[in-house]
Amino acid sequence: PALPCFSDFTEMMRALGYPRLISMENFHTPNFMLVSEVLLWLVKRYEPQTDIPPDVETEQDRVFFIKAVAQFMATKAHIKLNTKKLYQADGYAVKELLKITSVLYGAMNTKGVERTDLSEEDSSKFKFDLGSKIADLKAARQLASEITSKGASLYDLLGKEVELREARTESIARPLEINEAEKMMKIAIDCVLEQVQKTKDMLNNVALDEANLEAKIEKRKLELERSQKRLQTLQSVRPAFMDEYEKIEEQLQKQYSIYLEKFRNLTYMEQLLDDHRRTEQEMFE
């Protein structure tokens, strides 16, 4: 496809500090790897903290990458990209890339860097960071949203001013009745006293619960001490059957030794008997 904007694109990329040289031949055939690299570089230039995955090995990864970049630029920079042309990765993709580079290049020029003053050597070394611009943009958007909400609430309040003015004027014009004011003050005082009494009752209940818990804790401590003393007593007393148990255990050791000796002898005799039978069988054969 024809590329009437390709020279502007390459010049803007050099001015923005892209480390590689881009030529017209790179886009004669679809070159998705280069397009994805340029897209990711531009996104990082716009917001270094972005977390768009760079994987473009499979078709599904490429579709996800293009959609993520398009959504990011539409949300953050209000730049609408044609995902189909970007996926083609040819000359039509350059026109979409030019939308992003034009914004970055225009922002760079607002900081006092004129396009005609950049020599080829200086433009290759130029590093442009939009971090401060992004912070200012976010602060401006937040302030704009706050101004809008405050203006809406102020408009609603001013709309009610006609009714409120009449009620306010009527209240001011009405003479103050001492008896009525005294009655309202008594009601307010009674409400406060009632709340104070409830708070005192709650404090008394808390103190009573605390006393009950302390009594339970003390009772548990006494039970624990008694159990520990009983355990120590049981551990220090030797059971009455221990002497007999030890004697029987000694006898068991002796009987087990005798059993092992007889078992070995029996096994040896059975082996001799088998050998003898085998010999007789051989002689008979």
Coordinates of C-alpha atoms in Angstrom, one line a residue:
P1 CA 0.0 0.0 0.0
A2 CA 1.0 3.6 -0.5
L3 CA 2.6 5.3 2.5
P4 CA 2.1 9.1 2.2
C5 CA 2.7 9.6 5.9
F6 CA 5.7 7.2 6.3
S7 CA 8.3 10.0 6.3
D8 CA 6.5 11.8 9.1
F9 CA 6.3 8.6 11.1
T10 CA 10.0 7.8 10.8
E11 CA 10.9 11.4 11.7
M12 CA 8.7 11.4 14.7
M13 CA 10.0 8.0 15.9
R14 CA 13.6 9.3 15.6
A15 CA 12.6 12.5 17.5
L16 CA 11.0 10.5 20.3
G17 CA 14.2 8.5 20.7
Y18 CA 13.3 5.1 19.2
P19 CA 16.6 3.1 19.3
R20 CA 16.1 1.4 15.8
L21 CA 16.0 2.8 12.3
I22 CA 12.7 2.2 10.5
S23 CA 12.6 2.1 6.7
M24 CA 9.9 1.8 4.2
E25 CA 10.9 -1.7 3.2
N26 CA 10.0 -3.0 6.7
F27 CA 6.3 -2.7 5.9
H28 CA 6.2 -3.8 2.3
T29 CA 5.1 -7.2 3.8
P30 CA 3.3 -7.8 7.1
N31 CA 5.8 -7.5 9.9
F32 CA 3.9 -8.1 13.1
M33 CA 7.0 -8.4 15.3
L34 CA 8.1 -4.9 14.4
V35 CA 4.6 -3.4 14.8
S36 CA 4.2 -5.1 18.3
E37 CA 7.7 -3.8 19.3
V38 CA 6.8 -0.3 18.2
L39 CA 3.4 -0.4 19.9
L40 CA 4.9 -1.6 23.2
W41 CA 7.6 1.0 23.0
L42 CA 5.0 3.8 22.5
V43 CA 2.8 2.5 25.3
K44 CA 5.8 2.4 27.6
R45 CA 6.7 5.9 26.5
Y46 CA 3.2 7.1 27.3
E47 CA 3.0 5.3 30.7
P48 CA 6.1 3.4 31.9
Q49 CA 4.2 1.5 34.6
T50 CA 1.9 -0.2 32.2
D51 CA 1.7 -4.1 32.4
I52 CA 0.7 -5.1 28.9
P53 CA 2.1 -8.6 28.2
P54 CA 4.6 -8.6 25.3
D55 CA 3.9 -12.2 24.2
V56 CA 3.0 -12.4 20.5
E57 CA 4.0 -15.9 19.6
T58 CA 0.6 -17.4 18.9
E59 CA -2.4 -15.9 17.0
Q60 CA -4.4 -15.7 20.3
D61 CA -1.5 -13.8 22.0
R62 CA -1.4 -11.3 19.1
V63 CA -5.1 -10.7 19.2
F64 CA -5.0 -10.2 22.9
F65 CA -2.0 -7.8 22.6
I66 CA -3.7 -5.7 19.9
K67 CA -6.9 -5.4 22.0
A68 CA -5.0 -4.5 25.1
V69 CA -3.0 -1.8 23.4
A70 CA -6.1 -0.4 21.7
Q71 CA -8.1 -0.4 25.0
F72 CA -5.2 1.3 26.8
M73 CA -4.8 4.1 24.3
A74 CA -8.6 4.6 24.2
T75 CA -8.8 4.8 28.0
K76 CA -5.6 6.7 28.8
A77 CA -5.1 9.0 25.7
H78 CA -8.5 9.0 24.1
I79 CA -6.9 7.7 20.9
K80 CA -9.1 5.3 18.8
L81 CA -7.1 2.7 17.0
N82 CA -8.3 0.4 14.2
T83 CA -7.3 -3.1 15.5
K84 CA -7.8 -4.7 12.1
K85 CA -5.3 -2.5 10.5
L86 CA -2.8 -2.9 13.3
Y87 CA -3.2 -6.7 13.0
Q88 CA -2.4 -6.5 9.3
A89 CA 1.1 -5.1 10.3
D90 CA 1.7 -3.5 6.9
G91 CA 1.5 0.1 5.6
Y92 CA -2.0 0.6 7.0
A93 CA -0.7 -0.1 10.4
V94 CA 1.7 2.8 10.1
K95 CA -1.3 5.2 9.8
E96 CA -2.6 3.8 13.1
L97 CA 0.8 4.1 14.7
L98 CA 1.0 7.7 13.5
K99 CA -2.0 8.6 15.7
I100 CA 0.0 7.7 18.8
T101 CA 3.3 9.2 17.6
S102 CA 1.6 12.5 16.7
V103 CA 0.3 12.9 20.2
L104 CA 3.7 12.2 21.8
Y105 CA 5.5 14.3 19.3
G106 CA 3.1 17.2 19.9
A107 CA 3.5 16.9 23.6
M108 CA 7.3 16.9 23.2
N109 CA 7.1 20.2 21.2
T110 CA 5.1 21.9 23.9
K111 CA 8.0 21.4 26.2
G112 CA 10.1 23.7 24.0
V113 CA 11.7 21.2 21.7
E114 CA 11.1 22.4 18.2
R115 CA 11.0 19.9 15.4
T116 CA 13.3 22.0 13.1
D117 CA 15.9 22.5 15.8
L118 CA 16.6 18.7 16.2
S119 CA 19.6 17.5 14.2
E120 CA 19.8 13.9 13.3
E121 CA 22.5 13.2 15.9
D122 CA 20.6 15.0 18.7
S123 CA 17.3 13.4 17.9
S124 CA 18.7 9.9 18.2
K125 CA 20.0 10.7 21.7
F126 CA 16.8 12.5 22.8
K127 CA 14.9 10.7 25.6
F128 CA 11.4 11.9 26.2
D129 CA 9.6 11.1 29.4
L130 CA 5.9 11.7 29.9
G131 CA 5.8 10.8 33.6
S132 CA 5.2 14.4 34.8
K133 CA 2.7 15.0 32.0
I134 CA 0.8 11.9 32.9
A135 CA 0.7 13.0 36.6
D136 CA -0.5 16.4 35.6
L137 CA -3.1 14.9 33.3
K138 CA -4.5 12.6 36.0
A139 CA -4.6 15.5 38.5
A140 CA -6.5 17.6 35.9
R141 CA -9.0 14.9 35.2
Q142 CA -9.6 14.4 38.9
L143 CA -10.1 18.1 39.4
A144 CA -12.5 18.3 36.4
S145 CA -14.6 15.4 37.8
E146 CA -14.7 17.2 41.3
I147 CA -15.7 20.5 39.7
T148 CA -18.5 18.7 37.7
S149 CA -19.9 17.0 40.8
K150 CA -19.6 20.2 42.9
G151 CA -21.3 22.2 40.2
A152 CA -24.1 19.7 40.0
S153 CA -24.7 19.7 43.8
L154 CA -24.5 23.5 43.8
Y155 CA -27.1 23.7 41.0
D156 CA -29.5 21.4 42.9
L157 CA -29.1 23.5 46.1
L158 CA -29.7 26.7 44.2
G159 CA -32.8 25.2 42.7
K160 CA -34.2 24.7 46.2
E161 CA -33.3 28.2 47.3
V162 CA -36.8 29.6 46.4
E163 CA -38.6 27.3 48.8
L164 CA -35.9 27.6 51.4
R165 CA -35.9 31.4 51.3
E166 CA -39.6 31.4 52.1
A167 CA -39.2 29.0 55.0
R168 CA -36.2 30.9 56.3
T169 CA -38.0 34.3 56.0
E170 CA -41.1 32.8 57.8
S171 CA -38.9 31.4 60.6
I172 CA -37.1 34.7 61.1
A173 CA -40.3 36.7 61.0
R174 CA -42.1 34.5 63.5
P175 CA -41.7 35.8 67.2
L176 CA -39.7 33.7 69.5
E177 CA -41.9 32.0 72.2
I178 CA -40.0 31.5 75.5
N179 CA -42.3 28.7 76.7
E180 CA -41.9 26.8 73.4
A181 CA -38.1 27.2 73.5
E182 CA -38.0 26.1 77.1
K183 CA -40.1 23.0 76.3
M184 CA -37.8 22.0 73.5
M185 CA -34.7 22.6 75.7
K186 CA -36.2 20.3 78.4
I187 CA -36.9 17.6 75.9
A188 CA -33.3 17.8 74.6
I189 CA -32.0 17.7 78.2
D190 CA -34.1 14.7 79.0
C191 CA -32.8 12.9 75.9
V192 CA -29.2 13.6 76.9
L193 CA -29.8 12.5 80.5
E194 CA -31.4 9.3 79.2
Q195 CA -28.4 8.6 77.0
V196 CA -26.1 9.3 80.0
Q197 CA -28.1 6.9 82.2
K198 CA -27.9 4.2 79.5
T199 CA -24.1 4.7 79.3
K200 CA -23.8 4.4 83.1
D201 CA -25.8 1.2 83.0
M202 CA -23.6 -0.2 80.3
L203 CA -20.5 0.7 82.4
N204 CA -22.0 -1.0 85.5
N205 CA -22.8 -4.1 83.4
V206 CA -19.2 -4.1 82.2
A207 CA -17.8 -3.8 85.7
L208 CA -20.1 -6.7 86.9
D209 CA -19.1 -8.9 84.0
E210 CA -15.4 -8.1 84.7
A211 CA -15.9 -9.2 88.4
N212 CA -17.6 -12.4 87.3
L213 CA -14.8 -13.2 84.9
E214 CA -12.1 -12.5 87.5
A215 CA -13.9 -14.9 90.0
K216 CA -14.1 -17.6 87.3
I217 CA -10.4 -17.1 86.5
E218 CA -9.5 -17.4 90.2
K219 CA -11.6 -20.6 90.5
R220 CA -9.9 -22.1 87.5
K221 CA -6.5 -21.3 88.9
L222 CA -7.3 -23.1 92.1
E223 CA -8.5 -26.2 90.2
L224 CA -5.4 -26.2 88.2
E225 CA -3.2 -26.0 91.3
R226 CA -5.1 -28.9 92.9
S227 CA -4.8 -31.0 89.7
Q228 CA -1.0 -30.3 89.5
K229 CA -0.5 -31.4 93.1
R230 CA -2.5 -34.5 92.5
L231 CA -0.4 -35.3 89.5
Q232 CA 2.8 -34.9 91.4
T233 CA 1.5 -37.1 94.2
L234 CA 0.6 -39.9 91.7
Q235 CA 4.0 -39.6 90.0
S236 CA 5.8 -40.0 93.3
V237 CA 3.8 -43.0 94.6
R238 CA 5.1 -46.4 93.4
P239 CA 2.2 -48.8 92.4
A240 CA 1.8 -51.9 94.6
F241 CA 2.1 -54.3 91.6
M242 CA 5.4 -53.0 90.3
D243 CA 7.6 -55.5 92.1
E244 CA 5.6 -58.4 90.8
Y245 CA 5.6 -56.9 87.3
E246 CA 9.4 -56.6 87.3
K247 CA 9.8 -60.2 88.4
I248 CA 7.4 -61.4 85.7
E249 CA 9.3 -59.3 83.2
E250 CA 12.6 -61.0 84.1
Q251 CA 11.0 -64.4 83.8
L252 CA 9.7 -63.4 80.4
Q253 CA 13.1 -62.5 79.2
K254 CA 14.5 -65.9 80.3
Q255 CA 11.6 -67.8 78.7
Y256 CA 12.1 -65.8 75.4
S257 CA 15.8 -66.7 75.4
I258 CA 14.9 -70.4 75.8
Y259 CA 12.3 -70.1 73.1
L260 CA 14.8 -68.6 70.6
E261 CA 17.3 -71.4 71.3
K262 CA 14.7 -74.1 70.8
F263 CA 13.4 -72.4 67.7
R264 CA 16.9 -72.3 66.2
N265 CA 17.5 -76.0 67.1
L266 CA 14.2 -77.0 65.5
T267 CA 15.0 -75.1 62.4
Y268 CA 18.4 -76.8 62.1
M269 CA 16.9 -80.3 62.7
E270 CA 14.3 -79.7 60.0
Q271 CA 17.0 -78.6 57.6
L272 CA 19.0 -81.8 58.4
L273 CA 15.9 -83.9 57.9
D274 CA 15.2 -82.3 54.5
D275 CA 18.8 -83.0 53.4
H276 CA 18.6 -86.6 54.5
R277 CA 15.4 -87.2 52.6
R278 CA 16.8 -85.5 49.5
T279 CA 19.9 -87.8 49.8
E280 CA 17.7 -90.9 50.1
Q281 CA 15.6 -89.9 47.1
E282 CA 18.7 -89.4 45.0
M283 CA 20.1 -92.9 46.0
F284 CA 16.7 -94.5 45.2
E285 CA 16.6 -92.9 41.8

